[in-house]
Amino acid sequence: MNTTKRTGQGHGWTGSDLSRRVRGRRTALGLSRDEVAERARMDPSYVDRIETAPVALTGGDLIRLADALDTTISDLLGAHPEQPAGHGRAARHPVLDTMREDECRRLIEPGGVGRIAFQLVGRPYVVPVNFAMHDGAVVFRTGATTALGRYGTGAVAFEVDRIDDGMHEGWSVLIDGVARQAGPHETAQLRKLLDLEPWGGGDRQVYVVVEPEQITGRRIRTW
């Protein structure tokens, strides 16, 4: 999730992600901080601060900085709400790493939004769900009359990813496992233990538990 925030007057922005994106983009272009400062008509010490600490930037600062780095404000902020993630060209020297299971588990432990894939009338069916982790298993809620509530048990796949458009990097975790619906006692326990609120709203009182059989993941990094 993008941690950039708008604050104050004049549309100022702060955020640790911005520092990382500016530094990464400058490195990818092979530019020094002095060269970026000259392009953006900024003091070199100001560019240094932008790259090393949260700094409030005006809209004008962001425009000049994006122009200097041959990118867009949206890329610097990692914000493209009206289009799928992953647009644009690949980074100059991308590296694709295979992640260990413990790293995969660490990344998905906070929960969030993932995609559950199951069979529906002999065809693959994929839907996004809000999920939480409990005792190493994936837990999400659905409605009893939904396709997921009626057919989403047995062998399934569950995928979670994070894409950083500004840095052209990200990671993906894939779980192969078995889904089952929690019984009344387990449902009562999960309701007490987990803060799990589906964004879709509605009557979603069925708790589904996915017990992993295999967890794999990959990460694309650029520097």
mmCIF file of C-alpha atoms in Angstrom:
data_model
loop_
_atom_site.group_PDB
_atom_site.id
_atom_site.type_symbol
_atom_site.label_atom_id
_atom_site.label_comp_id
_atom_site.label_asym_id
_atom_site.label_seq_id
_atom_site.Cartn_x
_atom_site.Cartn_y
_atom_site.Cartn_z
ATOM 1 C CA MET A 1 0.000 0.000 0.000
ATOM 2 C CA ASN A 2 1.257 3.426 -0.831
ATOM 3 C CA THR A 3 2.202 5.366 2.314
ATOM 4 C CA THR A 4 2.355 8.744 0.603
ATOM 5 C CA LYS A 5 0.121 11.327 2.281
ATOM 6 C CA ARG A 6 -1.164 14.715 1.258
ATOM 7 C CA THR A 7 -0.681 17.274 3.971
ATOM 8 C CA GLY A 8 -0.871 20.976 4.583
ATOM 9 C CA GLN A 9 -1.607 23.730 2.150
ATOM 10 C CA GLY A 10 -0.402 23.862 -1.435
ATOM 11 C CA HIS A 11 -0.987 20.120 -1.925
ATOM 12 C CA GLY A 12 2.149 18.982 -0.101
ATOM 13 C CA TRP A 13 3.121 15.278 -0.057
ATOM 14 C CA THR A 14 5.226 13.302 2.386
ATOM 15 C CA GLY A 15 6.135 9.632 2.514
ATOM 16 C CA SER A 16 9.017 7.182 2.780
ATOM 17 C CA ASP A 17 8.035 5.454 -0.501
ATOM 18 C CA LEU A 18 8.696 8.680 -2.406
ATOM 19 C CA SER A 19 12.314 8.805 -1.209
ATOM 20 C CA ARG A 20 12.894 5.239 -2.380
ATOM 21 C CA ARG A 21 11.286 5.829 -5.769
ATOM 22 C CA VAL A 22 13.255 9.020 -6.447
ATOM 23 C CA ARG A 23 16.519 7.348 -5.454
ATOM 24 C CA GLY A 24 15.766 4.229 -7.483
ATOM 25 C CA ARG A 25 14.728 6.166 -10.586
ATOM 26 C CA ARG A 26 17.821 8.388 -10.436
ATOM 27 C CA THR A 27 20.057 5.316 -10.088
ATOM 28 C CA ALA A 28 18.345 3.583 -13.012
ATOM 29 C CA LEU A 29 19.006 6.639 -15.209
ATOM 30 C CA GLY A 30 22.631 6.822 -14.095
ATOM 31 C CA LEU A 31 22.279 10.388 -12.814
ATOM 32 C CA SER A 32 24.012 12.009 -9.887
ATOM 33 C CA ARG A 33 22.097 14.043 -7.322
ATOM 34 C CA ASP A 34 23.721 17.187 -8.659
ATOM 35 C CA GLU A 35 22.504 16.384 -12.178
ATOM 36 C CA VAL A 36 18.955 15.792 -10.946
ATOM 37 C CA ALA A 37 19.092 19.037 -8.978
ATOM 38 C CA GLU A 38 20.199 20.952 -12.072
ATOM 39 C CA ARG A 39 17.454 19.389 -14.189
ATOM 40 C CA ALA A 40 14.786 20.097 -11.564
ATOM 41 C CA ARG A 41 16.097 23.576 -10.732
ATOM 42 C CA MET A 42 16.554 22.558 -7.092
ATOM 43 C CA ASP A 43 19.362 22.887 -4.585
ATOM 44 C CA PRO A 44 21.422 19.654 -4.429
ATOM 45 C CA SER A 45 20.984 19.528 -0.644
ATOM 46 C CA TYR A 46 17.212 19.541 -1.163
ATOM 47 C CA VAL A 47 17.427 16.561 -3.531
ATOM 48 C CA ASP A 48 19.577 14.821 -0.912
ATOM 49 C CA ARG A 49 16.872 15.407 1.705
ATOM 50 C CA ILE A 50 14.154 14.127 -0.631
ATOM 51 C CA GLU A 51 16.088 10.874 -1.088
ATOM 52 C CA THR A 52 16.898 10.306 2.567
ATOM 53 C CA ALA A 53 13.978 11.569 4.656
ATOM 54 C CA PRO A 54 10.244 12.304 4.442
ATOM 55 C CA VAL A 55 9.900 15.781 2.911
ATOM 56 C CA ALA A 56 6.754 17.789 2.112
ATOM 57 C CA LEU A 57 6.782 18.614 -1.601
ATOM 58 C CA THR A 58 4.610 21.169 -3.370
ATOM 59 C CA GLY A 59 2.859 20.329 -6.601
ATOM 60 C CA GLY A 60 5.452 22.390 -8.465
ATOM 61 C CA ASP A 61 8.303 20.470 -6.831
ATOM 62 C CA LEU A 62 6.764 17.172 -7.905
ATOM 63 C CA ILE A 63 6.276 18.332 -11.501
ATOM 64 C CA ARG A 64 9.891 19.489 -11.831
ATOM 65 C CA LEU A 65 11.225 16.368 -10.123
ATOM 66 C CA ALA A 66 9.192 14.044 -12.338
ATOM 67 C CA ASP A 67 10.375 15.912 -15.463
ATOM 68 C CA ALA A 68 13.984 15.703 -14.292
ATOM 69 C CA LEU A 69 13.676 11.946 -13.838
ATOM 70 C CA ASP A 70 11.818 11.362 -17.131
ATOM 71 C CA THR A 71 8.810 9.916 -15.331
ATOM 72 C CA THR A 72 5.373 10.981 -14.126
ATOM 73 C CA ILE A 73 4.026 12.243 -10.823
ATOM 74 C CA SER A 74 1.845 9.140 -10.602
ATOM 75 C CA ASP A 75 4.922 6.934 -10.936
ATOM 76 C CA LEU A 76 6.737 8.860 -8.213
ATOM 77 C CA LEU A 77 3.743 8.566 -5.909
ATOM 78 C CA GLY A 78 2.892 4.996 -6.927
ATOM 79 C CA ALA A 79 -0.715 6.057 -7.541
ATOM 80 C CA HIS A 80 -2.706 4.830 -10.552
ATOM 81 C CA PRO A 81 -6.209 4.195 -9.179
ATOM 82 C CA GLU A 82 -7.971 3.971 -12.563
ATOM 83 C CA GLN A 83 -5.809 1.369 -14.273
ATOM 84 C CA PRO A 84 -4.359 -2.065 -13.496
ATOM 85 C CA ALA A 85 -0.978 -2.176 -11.818
ATOM 86 C CA GLY A 86 2.114 -2.970 -13.847
ATOM 87 C CA HIS A 87 1.837 -0.507 -16.727
ATOM 88 C CA GLY A 88 4.847 0.750 -18.635
ATOM 89 C CA ARG A 89 8.140 -0.823 -19.620
ATOM 90 C CA ALA A 90 10.291 -3.066 -17.455
ATOM 91 C CA ALA A 91 13.167 -1.602 -15.470
ATOM 92 C CA ARG A 92 16.588 -1.489 -17.104
ATOM 93 C CA HIS A 93 18.090 -4.400 -15.111
ATOM 94 C CA PRO A 94 15.284 -6.381 -13.461
ATOM 95 C CA VAL A 95 16.121 -9.400 -11.309
ATOM 96 C CA LEU A 96 13.593 -12.194 -10.687
ATOM 97 C CA ASP A 97 14.169 -13.994 -7.383
ATOM 98 C CA THR A 98 12.473 -17.075 -5.960
ATOM 99 C CA MET A 99 11.375 -16.486 -2.374
ATOM 100 C CA ARG A 100 11.640 -18.980 0.456
ATOM 101 C CA GLU A 101 8.470 -20.113 2.196
ATOM 102 C CA ASP A 102 9.287 -18.186 5.377
ATOM 103 C CA GLU A 103 9.608 -14.957 3.378
ATOM 104 C CA CYS A 104 6.303 -15.667 1.619
ATOM 105 C CA ARG A 105 4.573 -16.205 4.950
ATOM 106 C CA ARG A 106 6.058 -12.998 6.351
ATOM 107 C CA LEU A 107 4.733 -10.971 3.428
ATOM 108 C CA ILE A 108 1.160 -12.275 3.642
ATOM 109 C CA GLU A 109 0.940 -12.445 7.448
ATOM 110 C CA PRO A 110 -0.638 -8.952 7.800
ATOM 111 C CA GLY A 111 -3.559 -10.023 5.591
ATOM 112 C CA GLY A 112 -5.240 -7.806 3.026
ATOM 113 C CA VAL A 113 -6.724 -8.640 -0.374
ATOM 114 C CA GLY A 114 -5.951 -11.871 -2.206
ATOM 115 C CA ARG A 115 -7.463 -13.925 -5.041
ATOM 116 C CA ILE A 116 -9.028 -17.326 -4.534
ATOM 117 C CA ALA A 117 -9.183 -19.686 -7.535
ATOM 118 C CA PHE A 118 -11.514 -22.699 -7.574
ATOM 119 C CA GLN A 119 -13.469 -24.885 -9.977
ATOM 120 C CA LEU A 120 -17.007 -23.865 -10.945
ATOM 121 C CA VAL A 121 -18.852 -26.173 -13.349
ATOM 122 C CA GLY A 122 -15.560 -27.481 -14.657
ATOM 123 C CA ARG A 123 -14.050 -24.078 -15.287
ATOM 124 C CA PRO A 124 -11.575 -22.026 -13.235
ATOM 125 C CA TYR A 125 -13.173 -19.158 -11.308
ATOM 126 C CA VAL A 126 -11.203 -16.428 -9.549
ATOM 127 C CA VAL A 127 -12.503 -13.783 -7.143
ATOM 128 C CA PRO A 128 -10.781 -11.252 -4.858
ATOM 129 C CA VAL A 129 -11.399 -11.546 -1.116
ATOM 130 C CA ASN A 130 -10.305 -9.793 2.053
ATOM 131 C CA PHE A 131 -8.288 -12.291 4.062
ATOM 132 C CA ALA A 132 -6.473 -12.762 7.344
ATOM 133 C CA MET A 133 -3.923 -15.335 8.476
ATOM 134 C CA HIS A 134 -4.604 -17.589 11.460
ATOM 135 C CA ASP A 135 -2.384 -20.447 12.637
ATOM 136 C CA GLY A 136 -0.681 -20.519 9.241
ATOM 137 C CA ALA A 137 -3.952 -20.775 7.299
ATOM 138 C CA VAL A 138 -5.752 -18.260 5.085
ATOM 139 C CA VAL A 139 -9.170 -17.201 6.361
ATOM 140 C CA PHE A 140 -11.826 -15.191 4.522
ATOM 141 C CA ARG A 141 -15.563 -14.619 4.703
ATOM 142 C CA THR A 142 -18.215 -15.144 2.050
ATOM 143 C CA GLY A 143 -21.968 -15.544 1.687
ATOM 144 C CA ALA A 144 -23.675 -18.925 1.854
ATOM 145 C CA THR A 145 -25.470 -18.393 -1.467
ATOM 146 C CA THR A 146 -22.512 -17.050 -3.438
ATOM 147 C CA ALA A 147 -20.600 -19.184 -5.936
ATOM 148 C CA LEU A 148 -17.681 -19.167 -3.524
ATOM 149 C CA GLY A 149 -19.882 -20.185 -0.622
ATOM 150 C CA ARG A 150 -21.501 -23.030 -2.576
ATOM 151 C CA TYR A 151 -18.565 -24.386 -4.590
ATOM 152 C CA GLY A 152 -15.355 -22.888 -3.192
ATOM 153 C CA THR A 153 -14.150 -25.866 -1.145
ATOM 154 C CA GLY A 154 -11.666 -28.617 -1.895
ATOM 155 C CA ALA A 155 -8.499 -28.013 -3.938
ATOM 156 C CA VAL A 156 -7.901 -24.289 -4.482
ATOM 157 C CA ALA A 157 -5.169 -21.797 -5.270
ATOM 158 C CA PHE A 158 -4.779 -18.506 -3.425
ATOM 159 C CA GLU A 159 -2.646 -15.622 -4.703
ATOM 160 C CA VAL A 160 -1.469 -12.393 -3.080
ATOM 161 C CA ASP A 161 0.739 -9.758 -4.711
ATOM 162 C CA ARG A 162 2.097 -6.267 -4.312
ATOM 163 C CA ILE A 163 3.077 -4.157 -7.325
ATOM 164 C CA ASP A 164 5.056 -0.919 -7.119
ATOM 165 C CA ASP A 165 4.403 0.953 -10.370
ATOM 166 C CA GLY A 166 6.899 3.678 -9.565
ATOM 167 C CA MET A 167 9.792 1.255 -9.070
ATOM 168 C CA HIS A 168 8.583 -1.358 -11.608
ATOM 169 C CA GLU A 169 9.044 -4.071 -9.016
ATOM 170 C CA GLY A 170 6.890 -6.276 -6.829
ATOM 171 C CA TRP A 171 6.244 -9.722 -5.427
ATOM 172 C CA SER A 172 3.710 -12.531 -5.714
ATOM 173 C CA VAL A 173 2.873 -15.398 -3.357
ATOM 174 C CA LEU A 174 0.937 -18.474 -4.528
ATOM 175 C CA ILE A 175 -0.651 -20.977 -2.151
ATOM 176 C CA ASP A 176 -1.835 -24.400 -3.257
ATOM 177 C CA GLY A 177 -4.120 -25.834 -0.621
ATOM 178 C CA VAL A 178 -7.457 -27.220 0.466
ATOM 179 C CA ALA A 179 -10.384 -24.989 1.387
ATOM 180 C CA ARG A 180 -13.082 -25.913 3.888
ATOM 181 C CA GLN A 181 -15.886 -24.090 5.604
ATOM 182 C CA ALA A 182 -15.445 -23.558 9.341
ATOM 183 C CA GLY A 183 -17.970 -25.241 11.615
ATOM 184 C CA PRO A 184 -20.088 -23.344 14.186
ATOM 185 C CA HIS A 185 -17.555 -23.565 17.041
ATOM 186 C CA GLU A 186 -14.574 -22.609 14.862
ATOM 187 C CA THR A 187 -16.573 -19.792 13.270
ATOM 188 C CA ALA A 188 -17.337 -18.352 16.710
ATOM 189 C CA GLN A 189 -13.628 -18.471 17.583
ATOM 190 C CA LEU A 190 -12.542 -16.875 14.316
ATOM 191 C CA ARG A 191 -15.122 -14.124 14.724
ATOM 192 C CA LYS A 192 -13.607 -13.258 18.111
ATOM 193 C CA LEU A 193 -9.965 -13.558 17.079
ATOM 194 C CA LEU A 194 -9.879 -11.926 13.665
ATOM 195 C CA ASP A 195 -10.660 -8.394 12.539
ATOM 196 C CA LEU A 196 -11.903 -9.536 9.147
ATOM 197 C CA GLU A 197 -14.336 -7.201 7.400
ATOM 198 C CA PRO A 198 -15.090 -7.860 3.712
ATOM 199 C CA TRP A 199 -15.024 -4.645 1.680
ATOM 200 C CA GLY A 200 -17.934 -5.938 -0.373
ATOM 201 C CA GLY A 201 -20.269 -5.779 2.630
ATOM 202 C CA GLY A 202 -23.466 -7.802 2.706
ATOM 203 C CA ASP A 203 -24.256 -11.008 4.557
ATOM 204 C CA ARG A 204 -20.939 -12.869 4.566
ATOM 205 C CA GLN A 205 -21.127 -15.073 7.631
ATOM 206 C CA VAL A 206 -19.432 -18.154 6.159
ATOM 207 C CA TYR A 207 -15.785 -18.417 7.227
ATOM 208 C CA VAL A 208 -13.598 -20.299 4.752
ATOM 209 C CA VAL A 209 -10.230 -21.701 5.857
ATOM 210 C CA VAL A 210 -7.517 -22.545 3.308
ATOM 211 C CA GLU A 211 -4.912 -24.956 4.689
ATOM 212 C CA PRO A 212 -1.713 -24.534 2.625
ATOM 213 C CA GLU A 213 -0.062 -27.584 1.120
ATOM 214 C CA GLN A 214 2.561 -25.642 -0.824
ATOM 215 C CA ILE A 215 3.619 -21.987 -0.695
ATOM 216 C CA THR A 216 5.804 -20.448 -3.388
ATOM 217 C CA GLY A 217 6.685 -16.904 -4.323
ATOM 218 C CA ARG A 218 8.709 -14.708 -6.620
ATOM 219 C CA ARG A 219 10.003 -11.159 -6.356
ATOM 220 C CA ILE A 220 11.056 -8.737 -9.075
ATOM 221 C CA ARG A 221 13.617 -6.211 -7.873
ATOM 222 C CA THR A 222 15.412 -3.479 -9.740
ATOM 223 C CA TRP A 223 18.288 -2.469 -7.438
#
